[in-house]
Coordinates of C-alpha atoms and ligand atoms in Angstrom, one line a residue:
X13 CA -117.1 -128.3 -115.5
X14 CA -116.5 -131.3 -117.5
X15 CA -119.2 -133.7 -118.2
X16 CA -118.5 -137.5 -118.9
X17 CA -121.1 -140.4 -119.4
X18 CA -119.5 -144.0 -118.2
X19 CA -120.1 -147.1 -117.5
X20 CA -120.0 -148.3 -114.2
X21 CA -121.0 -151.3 -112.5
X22 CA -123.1 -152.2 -115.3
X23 CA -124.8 -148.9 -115.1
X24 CA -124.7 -145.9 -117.3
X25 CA -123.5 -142.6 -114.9
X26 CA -123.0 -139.2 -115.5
X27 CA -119.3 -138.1 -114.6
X28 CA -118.4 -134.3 -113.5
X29 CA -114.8 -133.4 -113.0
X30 CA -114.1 -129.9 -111.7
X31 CA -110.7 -128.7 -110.5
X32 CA -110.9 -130.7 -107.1
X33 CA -112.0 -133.5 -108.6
X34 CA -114.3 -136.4 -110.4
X35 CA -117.8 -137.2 -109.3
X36 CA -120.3 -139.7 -109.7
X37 CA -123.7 -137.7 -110.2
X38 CA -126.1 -140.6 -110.6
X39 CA -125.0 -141.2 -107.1
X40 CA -127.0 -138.8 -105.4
X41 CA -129.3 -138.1 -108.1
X42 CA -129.9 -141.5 -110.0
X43 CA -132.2 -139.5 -112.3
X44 CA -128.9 -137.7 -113.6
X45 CA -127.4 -140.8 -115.7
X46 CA -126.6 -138.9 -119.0
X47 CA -125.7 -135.1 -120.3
X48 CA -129.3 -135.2 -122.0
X49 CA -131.3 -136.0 -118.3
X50 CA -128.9 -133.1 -116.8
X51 CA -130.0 -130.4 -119.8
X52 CA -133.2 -131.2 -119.7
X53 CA -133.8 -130.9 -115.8
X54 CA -131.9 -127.3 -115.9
X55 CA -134.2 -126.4 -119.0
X56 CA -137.2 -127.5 -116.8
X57 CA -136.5 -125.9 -113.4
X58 CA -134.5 -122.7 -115.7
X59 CA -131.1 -123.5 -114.6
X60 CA -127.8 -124.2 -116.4
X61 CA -126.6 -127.9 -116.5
X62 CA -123.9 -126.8 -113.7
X63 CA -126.2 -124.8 -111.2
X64 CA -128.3 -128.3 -111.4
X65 CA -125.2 -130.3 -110.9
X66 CA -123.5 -128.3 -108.4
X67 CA -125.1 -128.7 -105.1
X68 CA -125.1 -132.7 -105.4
X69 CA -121.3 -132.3 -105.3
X70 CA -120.4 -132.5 -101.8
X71 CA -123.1 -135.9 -101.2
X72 CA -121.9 -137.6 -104.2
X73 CA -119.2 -140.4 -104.9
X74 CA -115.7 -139.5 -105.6
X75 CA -114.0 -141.1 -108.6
X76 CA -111.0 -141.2 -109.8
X77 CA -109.4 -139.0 -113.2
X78 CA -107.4 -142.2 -114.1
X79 CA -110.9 -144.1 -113.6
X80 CA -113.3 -141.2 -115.6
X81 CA -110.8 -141.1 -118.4
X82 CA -110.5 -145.0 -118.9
X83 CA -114.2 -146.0 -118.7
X84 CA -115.8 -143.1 -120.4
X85 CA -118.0 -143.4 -123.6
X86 CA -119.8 -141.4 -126.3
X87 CA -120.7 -138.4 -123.7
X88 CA -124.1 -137.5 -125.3
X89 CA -126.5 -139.7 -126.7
X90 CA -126.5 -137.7 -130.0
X91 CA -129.6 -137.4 -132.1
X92 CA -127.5 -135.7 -134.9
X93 CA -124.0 -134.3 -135.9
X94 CA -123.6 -131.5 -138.5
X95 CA -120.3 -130.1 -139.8
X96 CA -119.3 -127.1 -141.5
X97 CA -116.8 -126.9 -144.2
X98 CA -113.7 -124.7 -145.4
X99 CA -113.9 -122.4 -142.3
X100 CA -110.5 -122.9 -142.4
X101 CA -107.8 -121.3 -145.4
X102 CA -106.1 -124.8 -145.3
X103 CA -109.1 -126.6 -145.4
X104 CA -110.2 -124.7 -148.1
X105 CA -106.5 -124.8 -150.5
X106 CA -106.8 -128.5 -150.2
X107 CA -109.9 -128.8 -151.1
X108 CA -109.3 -126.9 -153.9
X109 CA -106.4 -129.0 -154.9
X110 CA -108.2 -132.2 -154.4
X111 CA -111.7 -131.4 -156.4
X112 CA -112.1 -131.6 -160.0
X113 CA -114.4 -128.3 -159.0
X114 CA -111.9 -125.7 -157.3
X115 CA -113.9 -122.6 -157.6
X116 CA -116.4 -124.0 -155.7
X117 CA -114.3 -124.1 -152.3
X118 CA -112.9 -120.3 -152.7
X119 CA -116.4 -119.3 -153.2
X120 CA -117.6 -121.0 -150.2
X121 CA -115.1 -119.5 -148.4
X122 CA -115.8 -116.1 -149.4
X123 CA -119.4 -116.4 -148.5
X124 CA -122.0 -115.1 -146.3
X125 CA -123.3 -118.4 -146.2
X126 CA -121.4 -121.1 -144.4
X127 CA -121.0 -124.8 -145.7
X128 CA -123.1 -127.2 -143.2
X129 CA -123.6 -130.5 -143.4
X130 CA -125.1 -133.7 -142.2
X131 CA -122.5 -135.6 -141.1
X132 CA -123.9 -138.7 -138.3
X133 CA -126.2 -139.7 -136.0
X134 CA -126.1 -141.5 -132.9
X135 CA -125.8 -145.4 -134.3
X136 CA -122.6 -144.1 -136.9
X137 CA -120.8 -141.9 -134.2
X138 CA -118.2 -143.7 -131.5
X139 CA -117.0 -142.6 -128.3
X140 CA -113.1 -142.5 -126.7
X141 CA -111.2 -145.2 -127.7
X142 CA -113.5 -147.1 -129.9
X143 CA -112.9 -147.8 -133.9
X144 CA -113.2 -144.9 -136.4
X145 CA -113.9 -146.1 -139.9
X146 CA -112.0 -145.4 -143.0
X147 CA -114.5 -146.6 -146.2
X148 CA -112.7 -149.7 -148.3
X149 CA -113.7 -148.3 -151.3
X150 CA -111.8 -145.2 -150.9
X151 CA -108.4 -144.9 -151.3
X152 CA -107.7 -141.6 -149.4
X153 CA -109.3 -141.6 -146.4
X154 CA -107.9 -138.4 -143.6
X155 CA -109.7 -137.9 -139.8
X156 CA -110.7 -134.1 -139.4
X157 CA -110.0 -132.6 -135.6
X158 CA -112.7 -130.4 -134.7
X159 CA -114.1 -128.6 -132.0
X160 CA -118.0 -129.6 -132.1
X161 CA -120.7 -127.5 -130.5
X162 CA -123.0 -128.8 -127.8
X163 CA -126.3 -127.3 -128.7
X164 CA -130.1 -128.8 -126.7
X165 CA -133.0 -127.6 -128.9
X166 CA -130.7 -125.2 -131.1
X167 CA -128.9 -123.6 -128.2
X168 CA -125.1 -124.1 -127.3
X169 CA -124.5 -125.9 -124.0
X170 CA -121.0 -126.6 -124.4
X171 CA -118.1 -127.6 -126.0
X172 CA -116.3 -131.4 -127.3
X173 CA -113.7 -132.8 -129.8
X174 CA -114.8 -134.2 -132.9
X175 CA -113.4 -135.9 -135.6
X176 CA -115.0 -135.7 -139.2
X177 CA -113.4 -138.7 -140.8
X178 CA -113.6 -138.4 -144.5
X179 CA -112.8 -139.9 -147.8
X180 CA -111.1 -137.1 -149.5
X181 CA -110.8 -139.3 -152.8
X182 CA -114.6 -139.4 -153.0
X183 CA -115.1 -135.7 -152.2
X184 CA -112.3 -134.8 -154.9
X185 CA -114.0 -137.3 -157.6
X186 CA -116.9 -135.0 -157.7
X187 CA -118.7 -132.6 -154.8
X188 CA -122.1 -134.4 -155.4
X189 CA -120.7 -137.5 -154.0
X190 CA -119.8 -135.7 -150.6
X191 CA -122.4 -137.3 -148.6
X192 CA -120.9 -140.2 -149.1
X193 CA -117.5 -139.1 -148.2
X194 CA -118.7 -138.0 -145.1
X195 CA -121.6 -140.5 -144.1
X196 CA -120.9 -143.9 -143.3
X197 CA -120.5 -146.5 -140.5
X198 CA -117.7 -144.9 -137.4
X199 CA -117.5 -141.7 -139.9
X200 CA -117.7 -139.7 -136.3
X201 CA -116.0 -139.7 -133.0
X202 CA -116.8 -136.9 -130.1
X203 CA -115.5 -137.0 -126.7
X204 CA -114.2 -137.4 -124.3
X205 CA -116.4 -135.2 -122.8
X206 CA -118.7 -131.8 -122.9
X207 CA -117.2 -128.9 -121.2
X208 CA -119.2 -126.1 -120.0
X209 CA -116.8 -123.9 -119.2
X210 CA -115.1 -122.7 -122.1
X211 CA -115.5 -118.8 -122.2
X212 CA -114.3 -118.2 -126.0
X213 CA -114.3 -121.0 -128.5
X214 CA -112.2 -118.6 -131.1
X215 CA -109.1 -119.4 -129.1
X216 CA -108.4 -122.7 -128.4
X217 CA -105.3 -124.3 -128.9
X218 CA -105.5 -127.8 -131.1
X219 CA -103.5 -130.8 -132.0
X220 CA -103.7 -134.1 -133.5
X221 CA -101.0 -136.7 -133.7
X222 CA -101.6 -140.0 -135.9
X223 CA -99.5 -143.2 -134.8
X224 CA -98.4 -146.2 -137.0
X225 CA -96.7 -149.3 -136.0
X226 CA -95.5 -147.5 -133.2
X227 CA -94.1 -144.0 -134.9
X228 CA -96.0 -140.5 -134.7
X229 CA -96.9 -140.0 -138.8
X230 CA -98.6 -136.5 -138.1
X231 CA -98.1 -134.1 -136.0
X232 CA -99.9 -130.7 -136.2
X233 CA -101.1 -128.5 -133.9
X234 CA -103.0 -125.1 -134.7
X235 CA -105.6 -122.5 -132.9
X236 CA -109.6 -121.9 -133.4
X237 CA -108.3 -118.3 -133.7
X238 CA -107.9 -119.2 -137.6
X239 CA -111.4 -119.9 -138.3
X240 CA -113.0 -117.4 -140.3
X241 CA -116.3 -117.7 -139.2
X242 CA -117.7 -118.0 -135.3
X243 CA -119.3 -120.9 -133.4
X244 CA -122.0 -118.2 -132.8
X245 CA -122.6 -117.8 -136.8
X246 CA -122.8 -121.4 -137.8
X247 CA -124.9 -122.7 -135.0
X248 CA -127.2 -119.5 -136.2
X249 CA -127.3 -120.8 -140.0
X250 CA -127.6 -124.7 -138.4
X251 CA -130.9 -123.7 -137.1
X252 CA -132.7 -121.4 -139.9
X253 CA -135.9 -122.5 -140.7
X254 CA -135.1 -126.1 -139.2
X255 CA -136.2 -127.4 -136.1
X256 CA -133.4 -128.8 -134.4
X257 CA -133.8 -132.4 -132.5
X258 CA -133.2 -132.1 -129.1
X259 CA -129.1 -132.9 -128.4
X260 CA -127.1 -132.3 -131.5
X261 CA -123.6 -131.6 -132.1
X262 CA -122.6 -129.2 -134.9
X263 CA -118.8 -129.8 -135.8
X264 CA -117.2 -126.3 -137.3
X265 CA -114.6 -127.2 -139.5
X266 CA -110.6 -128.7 -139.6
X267 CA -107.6 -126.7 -139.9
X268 CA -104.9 -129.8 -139.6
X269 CA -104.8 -131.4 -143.0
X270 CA -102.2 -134.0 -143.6
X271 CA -100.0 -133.2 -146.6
X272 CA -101.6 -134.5 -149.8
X273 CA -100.2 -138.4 -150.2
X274 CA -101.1 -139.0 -147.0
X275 CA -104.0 -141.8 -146.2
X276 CA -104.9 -143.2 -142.7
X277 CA -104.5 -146.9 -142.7
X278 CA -106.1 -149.8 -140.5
X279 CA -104.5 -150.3 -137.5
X280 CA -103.2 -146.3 -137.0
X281 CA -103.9 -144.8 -134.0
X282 CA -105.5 -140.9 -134.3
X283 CA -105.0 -138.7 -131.3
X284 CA -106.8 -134.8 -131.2
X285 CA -106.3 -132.4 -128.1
X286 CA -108.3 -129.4 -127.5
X287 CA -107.4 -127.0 -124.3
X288 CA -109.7 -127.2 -121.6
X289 CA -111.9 -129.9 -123.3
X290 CA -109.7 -132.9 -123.5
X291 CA -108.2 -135.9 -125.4
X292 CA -110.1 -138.0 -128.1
X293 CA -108.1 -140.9 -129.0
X294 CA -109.2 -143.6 -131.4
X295 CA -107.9 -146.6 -133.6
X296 CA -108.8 -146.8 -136.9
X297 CA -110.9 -149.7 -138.8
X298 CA -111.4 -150.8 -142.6
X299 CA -115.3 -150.4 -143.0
Ligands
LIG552 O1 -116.3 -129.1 -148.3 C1 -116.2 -130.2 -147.8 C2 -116.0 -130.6 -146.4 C3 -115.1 -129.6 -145.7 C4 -114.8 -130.1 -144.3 O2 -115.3 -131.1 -143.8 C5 -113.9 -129.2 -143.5 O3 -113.5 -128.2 -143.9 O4 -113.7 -129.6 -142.3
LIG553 MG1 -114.6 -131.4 -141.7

């Protein structure tokens, strides 16, 4: 099922659209307004978020897709997004070309240890359709698709698309400044929703298309089947010896990197597709 938090008649609801249809869930259960009430009543009564939703189907008001997929916001009320780095080869040659420390993102690579980092919270993340920032002071700024783990108190709970915007001149200038490359007002959008059903996140198909003034820039497309480490592995290092807030979203890396030259600009327009999740579109703002 696929789980979408909008607003409707003033009020906040939790969407569920399953192959016959869209649903309003707050309807019948007005308790059920957002993904967090609906994981934390199936940890309570030992369910799964869709054996909770599931019987309030058939009671509940009908919506329509068109409706769901125009109104629908940030679909978890994040506490805090991770993101782990060169998982991908691509992600890792550019970074090499970029840094004035190569070695440092073969190694990575090669390691038993994964790259995570803190990458947003709720107040610096935005939803469908809403403004992703690219930082003034940086002059090569590039959005990062990737598939981002749903995880309540450490544990996965589903699946969303991410996008891990970054300054890649910042990063490149030296690797201590890469909080700042990262972390920064709109530096995150997830959405447009949290799928439950996704039985292997290794094999997902992705894509990403940027627009400007009308023309596709980018166009890339490329499988999770590429990442050289598993959803399984960095959610396991994301919670060592750290306890976890409650709803977090741990991004796990980007394979489609526009070729070096490239720079999003105000005004473009980022698109990212991932099967069986959905399609996170947003426009892009000067921060
Ligand atoms: O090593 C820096 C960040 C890498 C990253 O964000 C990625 O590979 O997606
Ligand atoms: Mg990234």
């Amino acid at each position: 099922m696929r789980y979408y938090q909008l607003s409707r008649r003033g009020q906040s609801i939790l969407a569920v659209e399953t192959d016959s249809g869209a649903y309003d869930l707050t309807s019948v259960k007005p308790d059920l307004d957002s993904f967090g009430a609906l994981v934390r009543t199936a940890e309570i009564t030992d369910r799964t978020p869709d054996e909770v939703a599931e019987p309030h189907l058939s009671g509940a008001d009908t919506l329509s897709t068109e409706e769901v997929r125009e109104t629908c916001g940030l679909p978890i009320d994040v506490d805090e997004v991770w993101a782990a780095g060169v998982t991908y080869q691509i992600s890792e040659e550019a970074r090499r070309g970029e840094s004035s420390m190569p070695e440092m993102y073969v190694n990575v690579y090669d390691a038993e240890r994964p790259e995570l980092f803190f990458k947003s919270t709720r107040d610096r993340t935005v939803g469908p359709d809403d403004a992703i920032g690219i930082r003034a002071d940086s002059d090569w700024n590039v959005p990062e698709p990737e598939l981002g783990v749903v995880l309540f108190r450490g544990e996965p709970v589903g699946y969303t698309v991410g996008n891990d915007v970054s300054s890649r001149s910042i990063e490149g200038e030296n690797p201590l400044y890469l909080p700042q490359a990262k972390v920064y007002d709109r530096c995150c959008s997830l959405g447009p929703c949290i799928a439950t059903d996704i039985q292997d996140p290794q094999t997902l198909d992705m894509s990403m298309q940027i627009s400007r003034d009308g023309e596709t820039v980018y166009d890339g497309s490329t499988n999770t089947a590429g990442m050289v480490r598993t959803c399984e592995d960095l959610v396991s290092y994301y919670t060592r010896h750290n306890t976890v807030p409650d709803l977090a979203v741990l991004l796990t890396g980007t394979s489609l990197v526009p070729e070096e030259g490239f720079s999003l600009r105000a005004d473009d327009h980022v698109t990212i597709e991932i099967e069986n999740i959905g399609i996170l579109s947003n426009p892009v703002v000067s921060v």
